[in-house]
C-alpha cells in the first residue's frame, strides 16, 4: 500500500502517512496468514476424533499386530506359544510399529496402545507432509491437502507399518529436497537415518521414496543440461555438479538400499495377481485406495482426485511462460509413480493390496509440486479448502460407520469370557465383512464393503486369554515378529485349498489338524447362516463341527458368534 500526502503540510515539506484503513488491512493480512495454521490444527483434531469416540477400532489386521507382538513378548515364558511359533528376528521391514507397540504395552493396556499407535500416524502424517513443503503461504495452504488421505483403505486394513512409512516417506523426500543432494555430514546422517527408519517401516514406501528422489534429480539434471546445451564449459559443470549430488544421495542412502535389496532378493515368489488394465485405471482415477467401508465413499474420493488434478492443470495454465522448470521434477515423480502403479501386480510373494498403496504416491507427488511451484496462491488455497471440506464430510461418514461396526465387534468379543485361558482357538469366519443380504454367501454386503473387519478379531481374544489364534495370517509371512513352525502351521494342515482358512466360507478340515498337529480347544464361528450350509465348503465344515464339537455359547443380541468345544472335553 502506498503512502499519501498530508494536505496541510508545511511549505516545502510533505509528510507521508498511511491511510486510515491500513491497520485494518494489515490485520486482515495477518489473519489470513494464520488461517491455514488454525485450520490445520482443527483438522488434526478432527482426524483423531473417530478413533477415540468408539471402544473398538474397525481394522482388518490390527488384531494380528497385537497378537504377534504380545506373542513375541510372552514367547520365552509360554510353552504353548513355543510349541507353535518361532521368533522371526532379522533385517526385514515391518519392525517399526511392532517395536513402538511393544514399548507402549509396558505402560498401557493393549487396546489403548493400539489407539496410541494409530493416533501417532494420524498426527505425524500431516506434520511430515507440512515439513516436506516450503515455509511459504502457498506451502501452508497446500499442507491442508493431505487430510483426505489420512483414513485410507490401507489404514483401515490395519497396515500399521505401511501407514507409518508414509510419514517417513515425506520426511525422507522432504529432507532430500531441501538440500537436493548437497549434504553436510550432519544432514547426510539425518537423511541416512530417515531412510533406514523408512525401510524398517515398509519396503513399498522405501522404493517409492527412492523412485521420487531419482525422478526429481534426473529431471533437474536433465533440464539444467538442456539449458546448457550451447555452452560446453557450462555443460561440464552441470554434469559434474549433478553427478556429485547423485553420488552423495545414494551414498548416504546406501544402508537402506542394501537392506531393501537383501529383503527383495530373499522374498518368496509363489504367484502374482494382476487385475485388468481397466480396473487399474478406474481405481486410480476414483482414488479407490481411500474407499473402505461403503461404496458410497466413492462420491467423496472421486472429487478428491478431481480436485488435485484440477489444481495442477489450473496452475500449469496460469504460467506466464510455458517453459519447463526445475520444480516440475515433482510432476516427473508423479508420472514415474503412475507408471510403477500400472506395472506392479496387486499381489506378489508375501505382499498384497499393492495397488491400493502405490495409487497414493502419484497424488502425493502432485501435491508436493503444488506446494513448491509458483502456482497462483488463490488456486492452491481453493483446492486446499475444497479438500478440507471433503475430509470433513468423509470423517463424519466414517464416524457413523465406526459406531455401527462397534456393536458387532463388541458382540464378537463377548465370547472371550467363555474361552478358557491358554486355549488353542480356531476362528471360522463365515462373514468377514459382516452380514450379507438374505444370509447368502454372495449376497450384498450390508456392513463393510472392502475391509474384512471381522476376519482377525479373534486375535484380541487369543491375546486376552493368553492362547493361540490359528488364523494368525501374519505368522505365515517372512516379515513379522513371529512365524509358524513348519510342523504346526495351521495354514498347511487345515486348508483344503489355497487360502481356505480365510475363504468365505472357510474351506478347512479340522480332523487333519487335530490328528497331525495337536488339539483345538475352541472353535469360534462368526456369521454362519442356514445358507452357509448349502455351500460345499461351508456345509462340510459345519457338518464336521456338529459331529465332533458341541456349541457352548451363542452371542447376543444377533447370535452371530458361536463358541464350540470338542465333545471329548465334556
XYZ file of C-alpha atoms in Angstrom:
570
model
C 0.000 0.000 0.000
C 1.445 3.389 -0.990
C 1.630 6.392 1.413
C -0.393 9.554 0.624
C 0.461 13.232 1.103
C -0.950 15.249 4.006
C -2.896 18.210 2.676
C -1.726 20.629 5.393
C 1.998 20.005 5.403
C 4.440 22.917 5.976
C 5.686 24.644 2.853
C 8.339 22.651 1.059
C 7.722 19.528 3.072
C 5.470 16.566 2.648
C 4.774 14.022 5.364
C 3.961 10.538 4.075
C 1.343 8.805 6.129
C -0.600 5.546 5.765
C -4.293 5.690 5.043
C -6.601 5.114 7.976
C -7.633 1.730 6.631
C -4.010 0.460 6.702
C -4.174 -1.084 10.238
C -7.329 -2.966 9.267
C -5.703 -4.201 6.060
C -2.646 -5.359 7.965
C -4.880 -7.120 10.490
C -6.726 -8.895 7.674
C -3.428 -9.942 6.117
C -2.202 -11.299 9.457
C -5.467 -13.163 9.976
C -5.284 -14.702 6.528
C -1.711 -15.758 7.279
C -2.818 -17.532 10.461
C -5.874 -19.097 8.831
C -4.155 -22.166 7.287
C -2.387 -22.928 10.580
C -5.646 -22.714 12.530
C -7.456 -24.900 10.001
C -4.545 -27.359 10.065
C -4.781 -27.761 13.850
C -8.552 -28.180 13.661
C -8.263 -30.877 11.006
C -5.634 -32.682 13.092
C -8.115 -32.890 15.972
C -10.885 -33.967 13.606
C -8.743 -36.780 12.233
C -8.247 -38.203 15.724
C -11.884 -37.965 16.801
C -13.313 -41.177 15.241
C -10.552 -43.228 16.823
C -11.326 -42.174 20.387
C -15.122 -41.940 20.152
C -15.606 -45.710 19.858
C -14.233 -48.549 22.036
C -13.164 -50.732 19.082
C -11.155 -49.518 16.085
C -12.516 -51.317 12.987
C -9.445 -52.546 11.108
C -8.739 -55.883 9.450
C -5.192 -56.700 10.571
C -4.922 -54.625 13.744
C -5.574 -57.640 15.980
C -2.879 -59.576 14.080
C -0.325 -56.947 15.078
C -1.467 -57.085 18.693
C -1.260 -60.858 18.994
C 2.079 -61.070 17.150
C 3.804 -58.512 19.371
C 2.309 -59.840 22.595
C 3.170 -63.358 21.466
C 6.798 -62.386 20.893
C 6.971 -60.742 24.328
C 5.426 -63.790 26.031
C 7.268 -66.409 23.984
C 10.182 -67.042 26.417
C 7.749 -67.889 29.238
C 4.995 -69.786 27.382
C 5.331 -73.457 26.463
C 2.131 -73.159 24.423
C 3.498 -70.351 22.248
C 6.870 -72.099 21.922
C 5.069 -75.192 20.603
C 3.560 -73.187 17.738
C 5.856 -70.244 16.985
C 9.408 -69.215 16.291
C 10.743 -65.677 16.762
C 11.459 -64.014 13.434
C 14.362 -61.691 14.142
C 16.158 -60.382 11.098
C 16.790 -57.400 8.785
C 13.275 -57.398 7.342
C 10.926 -54.381 7.278
C 7.754 -54.100 9.391
C 9.626 -53.732 12.673
C 8.897 -50.073 13.339
C 5.370 -50.150 14.744
C 5.913 -53.547 16.347
C 8.661 -52.025 18.476
C 6.517 -48.969 19.189
C 3.596 -51.125 20.303
C 5.888 -53.350 22.382
C 7.047 -50.267 24.294
C 3.559 -48.865 24.781
C 2.073 -52.071 26.219
C 4.558 -51.794 29.063
C 2.715 -48.621 30.084
C -0.922 -49.000 28.991
C -3.392 -51.718 28.013
C -3.117 -53.273 24.529
C -6.359 -51.574 23.483
C -5.075 -48.125 24.439
C -1.650 -48.917 22.970
C -3.272 -49.705 19.618
C -5.101 -46.376 19.639
C -1.897 -44.539 20.543
C -0.045 -46.174 17.651
C -2.801 -45.190 15.220
C -3.042 -41.694 16.725
C 0.674 -41.242 16.186
C 0.233 -41.894 12.487
C -2.794 -39.580 12.221
C -0.805 -36.751 13.799
C 2.548 -37.355 12.141
C 1.435 -37.766 8.534
C 0.101 -34.187 8.184
C 3.117 -32.840 10.085
C 5.561 -34.744 7.863
C 3.779 -33.538 4.737
C 3.926 -29.983 6.040
C 7.653 -30.409 6.705
C 8.184 -31.506 3.090
C 6.604 -28.268 1.814
C 8.155 -24.772 1.703
C 7.565 -22.393 4.610
C 5.521 -20.008 2.488
C 1.868 -19.046 2.310
C 1.469 -21.452 -0.614
C 3.119 -24.235 1.356
C 0.964 -23.611 4.428
C -2.235 -23.800 2.390
C -1.023 -26.843 0.428
C -0.422 -28.655 3.737
C -4.194 -28.953 4.189
C -4.445 -31.129 1.086
C -3.086 -34.233 2.833
C -6.027 -34.714 5.202
C -8.353 -36.633 2.823
C -5.619 -39.295 2.611
C -5.487 -39.956 6.376
C -8.219 -42.595 6.805
C -7.294 -44.572 3.719
C -8.017 -48.177 2.843
C -4.513 -49.278 3.968
C -5.161 -47.550 7.317
C -8.428 -49.434 7.808
C -6.780 -52.639 6.671
C -4.612 -52.288 9.751
C -1.384 -51.808 7.799
C 0.371 -50.117 10.706
C 3.853 -50.195 9.280
C 2.801 -49.030 5.850
C 0.895 -46.147 7.414
C 3.964 -45.022 9.335
C 6.074 -45.478 6.233
C 4.038 -42.703 4.584
C 5.155 -40.391 7.387
C 8.772 -41.326 6.781
C 8.315 -41.084 3.003
C 7.546 -37.363 3.337
C 10.265 -36.894 5.946
C 12.890 -38.527 3.712
C 11.945 -36.826 0.434
C 11.484 -33.514 2.261
C 14.921 -33.812 3.854
C 16.471 -34.592 0.476
C 14.634 -31.895 -1.478
C 15.659 -29.129 0.880
C 19.289 -29.935 0.015
C 18.920 -31.550 -3.432
C 21.784 -33.906 -2.632
C 24.164 -31.235 -1.278
C 24.599 -32.810 2.131
C 26.771 -31.809 5.034
C 27.869 -34.578 7.386
C 25.030 -33.744 9.755
C 22.284 -33.547 7.139
C 23.654 -36.640 5.389
C 23.474 -38.654 8.602
C 19.922 -37.413 9.159
C 18.944 -38.491 5.636
C 20.616 -41.875 6.138
C 18.789 -42.420 9.443
C 15.448 -41.461 7.888
C 15.845 -43.893 5.003
C 16.837 -46.751 7.336
C 13.805 -45.989 9.530
C 11.718 -45.900 6.357
C 12.910 -49.384 5.443
C 12.147 -50.573 8.981
C 8.572 -49.437 8.363
C 7.848 -50.752 4.872
C 9.615 -51.732 1.666
C 6.992 -50.181 -0.673
C 7.427 -46.649 0.662
C 11.206 -47.106 0.683
C 11.162 -47.944 -3.017
C 8.672 -45.129 -3.690
C 10.886 -42.576 -1.942
C 13.979 -43.567 -3.940
C 11.917 -43.525 -7.142
C 10.658 -39.994 -6.384
C 14.136 -38.719 -5.485
C 15.605 -40.282 -8.614
C 12.903 -38.750 -10.817
C 13.341 -35.259 -9.364
C 17.139 -35.458 -9.519
C 17.105 -36.746 -13.117
C 14.617 -34.068 -14.161
C 16.570 -31.214 -12.623
C 19.860 -32.507 -14.016
C 18.399 -33.142 -17.452
C 16.775 -29.704 -17.573
C 19.991 -27.992 -16.488
C 21.912 -29.929 -19.155
C 19.386 -28.904 -21.820
C 19.684 -25.261 -20.866
C 23.468 -25.515 -21.111
C 23.423 -27.365 -24.435
C 25.131 -24.486 -26.292
C 27.804 -23.903 -23.643
C 30.434 -26.630 -23.428
C 32.046 -25.421 -20.209
C 28.696 -24.905 -18.503
C 27.593 -28.370 -19.617
C 30.658 -29.868 -17.974
C 29.919 -28.021 -14.727
C 26.303 -29.240 -14.775
C 27.358 -32.867 -15.303
C 29.922 -32.736 -12.506
C 27.508 -30.986 -10.159
C 24.605 -33.358 -10.623
C 26.839 -36.414 -10.642
C 28.190 -35.247 -7.295
C 24.659 -34.812 -5.948
C 23.631 -38.279 -7.148
C 26.688 -39.921 -5.602
C 26.088 -38.143 -2.297
C 22.394 -39.054 -2.294
C 22.850 -42.758 -2.919
C 25.951 -42.996 -0.730
C 24.083 -41.658 2.299
C 21.119 -43.892 1.425
C 23.309 -46.965 0.865
C 22.392 -48.756 4.142
C 18.677 -48.544 3.305
C 19.278 -49.522 -0.328
C 21.320 -52.558 0.773
C 18.623 -53.633 3.250
C 15.918 -53.241 0.616
C 17.885 -55.242 -1.943
C 18.599 -58.019 0.585
C 14.907 -58.202 1.522
C 13.670 -58.305 -2.073
C 16.182 -60.953 -3.163
C 15.114 -63.228 -0.317
C 11.366 -62.870 -0.914
C 9.439 -65.996 -1.942
C 7.975 -65.839 -5.448
C 4.928 -68.142 -5.292
C 2.493 -66.235 -7.501
C 1.439 -62.845 -8.821
C -2.054 -61.466 -9.305
C -2.792 -58.617 -11.704
C -6.237 -57.014 -12.219
C -7.323 -55.789 -15.627
C -5.901 -52.569 -17.068
C -9.377 -51.060 -16.871
C -9.514 -51.785 -13.126
C -6.111 -50.162 -12.657
C -7.287 -47.044 -14.500
C -10.674 -46.629 -12.830
C -9.267 -47.277 -9.361
C -6.578 -44.635 -9.822
C -8.990 -42.076 -11.277
C -11.504 -42.581 -8.441
C -8.879 -42.831 -5.686
C -10.279 -46.225 -4.764
C -7.407 -46.511 -2.286
C -9.421 -44.258 0.033
C -12.588 -46.401 -0.045
C -13.025 -48.751 2.924
C -16.485 -49.487 4.336
C -19.088 -48.239 1.908
C -19.224 -47.965 -1.859
C -20.793 -44.534 -1.460
C -17.415 -43.267 -0.277
C -16.624 -43.008 -3.991
C -18.810 -39.882 -4.037
C -16.143 -38.327 -1.794
C -12.961 -39.943 -3.081
C -13.504 -39.165 -6.762
C -13.865 -35.426 -6.020
C -10.555 -35.618 -4.103
C -8.814 -36.973 -7.203
C -10.601 -34.413 -9.349
C -9.624 -31.506 -7.075
C -5.943 -32.462 -7.144
C -5.923 -32.905 -10.938
C -7.832 -29.653 -11.494
C -5.466 -27.691 -9.231
C -2.424 -28.978 -11.126
C -3.961 -28.189 -14.528
C -5.080 -24.701 -13.458
C -1.628 -23.962 -12.032
C 0.057 -25.049 -15.264
C -2.372 -23.000 -17.313
C -1.691 -19.888 -15.212
C 2.021 -19.879 -16.052
C 3.034 -16.771 -17.965
C 5.642 -18.797 -19.831
C 5.210 -22.441 -20.776
C 8.895 -23.233 -20.266
C 9.746 -26.293 -18.190
C 11.029 -25.596 -14.688
C 13.173 -27.481 -12.158
C 10.243 -27.778 -9.748
C 8.437 -29.824 -12.399
C 10.593 -32.695 -11.215
C 7.719 -33.448 -8.844
C 5.465 -33.948 -11.862
C 8.099 -36.293 -13.281
C 7.980 -38.139 -9.945
C 4.183 -38.324 -10.231
C 4.497 -39.730 -13.754
C 7.016 -42.357 -12.606
C 4.799 -43.297 -9.629
C 1.865 -43.706 -12.029
C 3.925 -45.946 -14.317
C 5.007 -48.101 -11.363
C 1.385 -48.340 -10.244
C 0.335 -49.763 -13.623
C 3.349 -52.076 -13.903
C 3.175 -53.671 -10.451
C 0.919 -56.677 -9.735
C -1.628 -56.250 -6.981
C -0.223 -59.257 -5.133
C 3.226 -60.785 -5.385
C 5.172 -63.028 -2.980
C 4.099 -62.084 0.589
C 2.807 -58.672 -0.496
C -0.872 -57.967 -1.164
C -3.044 -54.928 -1.892
C -0.037 -53.324 -3.579
C -2.105 -51.230 -5.981
C -4.019 -49.636 -3.099
C -0.674 -48.491 -1.711
C 1.012 -47.478 -4.943
C -2.028 -45.445 -6.044
C -1.286 -42.886 -3.320
C 2.159 -41.758 -4.493
C 1.159 -40.037 -7.776
C -1.155 -37.791 -5.761
C 1.482 -37.167 -3.102
C 3.993 -36.042 -5.726
C 1.376 -33.804 -7.384
C 0.573 -32.167 -4.043
C 4.267 -31.555 -3.353
C 4.509 -29.901 -6.765
C 1.587 -27.607 -5.907
C 3.308 -26.540 -2.709
C 6.718 -25.924 -4.257
C 5.635 -24.473 -7.599
C 4.736 -20.884 -8.421
C 1.069 -21.816 -8.726
C -1.274 -18.898 -8.003
C -1.948 -18.720 -4.280
C -5.672 -18.487 -4.904
C -5.615 -21.788 -6.841
C -3.763 -23.598 -4.058
C -5.988 -22.080 -1.381
C -9.217 -23.033 -3.152
C -8.001 -26.582 -3.770
C -6.895 -26.922 -0.137
C -10.218 -25.671 1.213
C -12.147 -27.968 -1.131
C -10.097 -30.949 0.062
C -10.602 -29.906 3.693
C -14.375 -29.847 3.179
C -14.241 -33.303 1.573
C -12.216 -34.559 4.548
C -14.810 -33.136 6.925
C -17.621 -34.950 5.093
C -15.676 -38.215 4.866
C -14.794 -38.141 8.566
C -18.439 -37.685 9.561
C -19.427 -40.543 7.267
C -16.761 -42.856 8.683
C -17.555 -41.976 12.289
C -21.129 -43.128 11.703
C -19.753 -46.357 10.199
C -17.359 -46.834 13.172
C -20.298 -46.552 15.551
C -22.344 -49.031 13.524
C -19.484 -51.555 13.431
C -18.675 -51.155 17.117
C -21.760 -53.043 18.287
C -20.867 -56.020 16.108
C -17.255 -56.019 17.301
C -18.433 -55.944 20.922
C -20.709 -58.902 20.210
C -17.821 -60.857 18.677
C -15.557 -60.194 21.648
C -18.262 -61.192 24.142
C -17.062 -64.751 23.509
C -13.776 -64.044 25.317
C -15.037 -64.649 28.858
C -16.210 -68.148 27.852
C -12.815 -69.219 26.453
C -10.519 -70.941 28.981
C -7.097 -69.361 29.423
C -4.321 -70.982 27.390
C -6.673 -72.256 24.668
C -5.789 -73.001 21.064
C -8.602 -71.218 19.195
C -9.730 -71.765 15.626
C -11.891 -68.926 14.255
C -14.162 -69.884 11.365
C -15.246 -66.596 9.835
C -18.270 -67.099 7.597
C -18.975 -63.353 7.435
C -15.649 -61.454 7.371
C -17.389 -58.306 6.027
C -20.329 -58.670 8.377
C -23.826 -59.913 7.472
C -24.912 -60.168 3.848
C -28.340 -59.669 2.381
C -30.514 -62.737 2.933
C -27.663 -64.535 4.728
C -26.318 -65.682 1.344
C -22.555 -66.022 0.987
C -22.704 -63.979 -2.219
C -25.390 -61.547 -1.037
C -24.968 -57.785 -0.904
C -22.574 -56.664 1.840
C -24.589 -54.793 4.434
C -21.888 -53.596 6.823
C -18.424 -53.322 5.264
C -17.663 -53.023 1.565
C -13.915 -53.694 1.273
C -12.431 -54.221 4.752
C -12.880 -57.663 6.321
C -13.405 -56.163 9.753
C -14.195 -59.489 11.439
C -11.521 -61.709 9.898
C -8.952 -61.354 12.680
C -10.919 -60.171 15.718
C -10.042 -63.468 17.387
C -6.510 -62.085 17.767
C -7.825 -59.895 20.593
C -9.484 -62.895 22.273
C -6.403 -65.114 21.912
C -4.199 -62.348 23.347
C -6.579 -61.721 26.249
C -6.786 -65.449 27.080
C -3.038 -65.995 26.535
C -3.807 -68.580 23.909
C -3.037 -69.256 20.249
C -5.033 -67.944 17.297
C -4.869 -70.463 14.451
C -5.779 -67.707 11.962
C -2.722 -65.563 12.678
C -2.029 -64.954 8.999
C 0.915 -62.622 9.693
C 2.858 -65.549 11.130
C 2.864 -67.321 7.747
C 4.820 -64.463 6.146
C 8.543 -63.729 6.321
C 8.415 -60.173 7.654
C 6.623 -60.223 11.023
C 7.910 -60.831 14.587
C 6.541 -64.387 14.831
C 6.270 -67.184 12.314
C 4.621 -70.557 12.486
C 6.810 -73.609 12.858
C 6.605 -75.737 9.720
C 5.280 -78.682 11.696
C 2.463 -76.678 13.345
C 1.488 -74.241 10.593
C -2.350 -74.307 10.540
C -2.418 -72.897 7.011
C -0.694 -76.099 5.894
C -2.758 -78.629 7.828
C -6.224 -77.023 7.922
C -6.676 -75.698 4.394
C -8.347 -77.869 1.788
C -7.421 -75.317 -0.902
C -5.122 -72.282 -1.003
C -6.221 -69.578 1.463
C -9.009 -71.912 2.599
C -8.970 -70.740 6.216
C -9.721 -67.181 5.094
C -12.156 -68.054 2.325
C -15.792 -67.049 2.646
C -16.964 -69.536 3.867
C -13.819 -71.298 5.198
C -12.548 -74.375 3.349
C -10.870 -76.411 6.091
C -10.787 -79.859 7.693
C -10.382 -79.826 11.466
C -9.662 -83.530 11.834
C -6.449 -83.308 9.804
C -5.005 -80.682 12.139
C -6.004 -82.477 15.355
C -4.608 -85.776 14.100
C -1.307 -84.459 12.695
C -0.514 -81.376 14.805
C -2.390 -81.076 18.066
C -5.552 -80.106 19.838
C -8.097 -77.422 19.033
C -9.594 -76.302 22.345
C -12.198 -73.940 20.990
C -13.806 -73.151 17.647
C -15.232 -69.654 17.228
C -17.829 -69.439 14.467
C -18.800 -65.989 13.202
C -21.710 -65.284 10.909
C -22.766 -68.788 9.861
C -26.279 -68.920 8.381
C -28.572 -71.611 7.052
C -27.441 -70.719 3.553
C -23.786 -71.227 4.580
C -24.528 -74.961 4.858
C -25.633 -75.028 1.213
C -22.087 -74.207 0.071
C -19.740 -77.188 -0.384
C -17.026 -75.828 1.918
C -19.429 -74.306 4.411
C -21.572 -77.416 4.583
C -18.572 -79.703 5.095
C -17.052 -77.737 7.966
C -20.418 -77.216 9.689
C -21.137 -80.959 9.430
C -17.740 -81.785 10.948
C -18.374 -79.263 13.693
C -21.756 -80.799 14.535
C -20.230 -84.290 14.590
C -17.162 -83.693 16.745
C -17.913 -80.496 18.716
C -20.675 -79.043 20.855
C -21.912 -75.473 20.992
C -21.452 -73.886 24.414
C -22.190 -70.201 23.788
C -24.195 -68.003 21.416
C -23.698 -64.249 21.416
C -26.402 -61.657 21.912
C -28.290 -59.793 20.529
C -27.761 -61.070 16.960
C -26.443 -64.572 17.608
C -23.608 -64.062 15.118
C -20.842 -65.527 17.314
C -20.864 -69.131 18.491
C -18.322 -70.938 20.660
C -17.803 -74.682 20.182
C -15.661 -77.134 22.165
C -14.625 -80.736 21.417
C -17.205 -83.238 22.641
C -14.473 -85.227 24.371
C -13.835 -82.189 26.584
C -17.118 -82.663 28.457
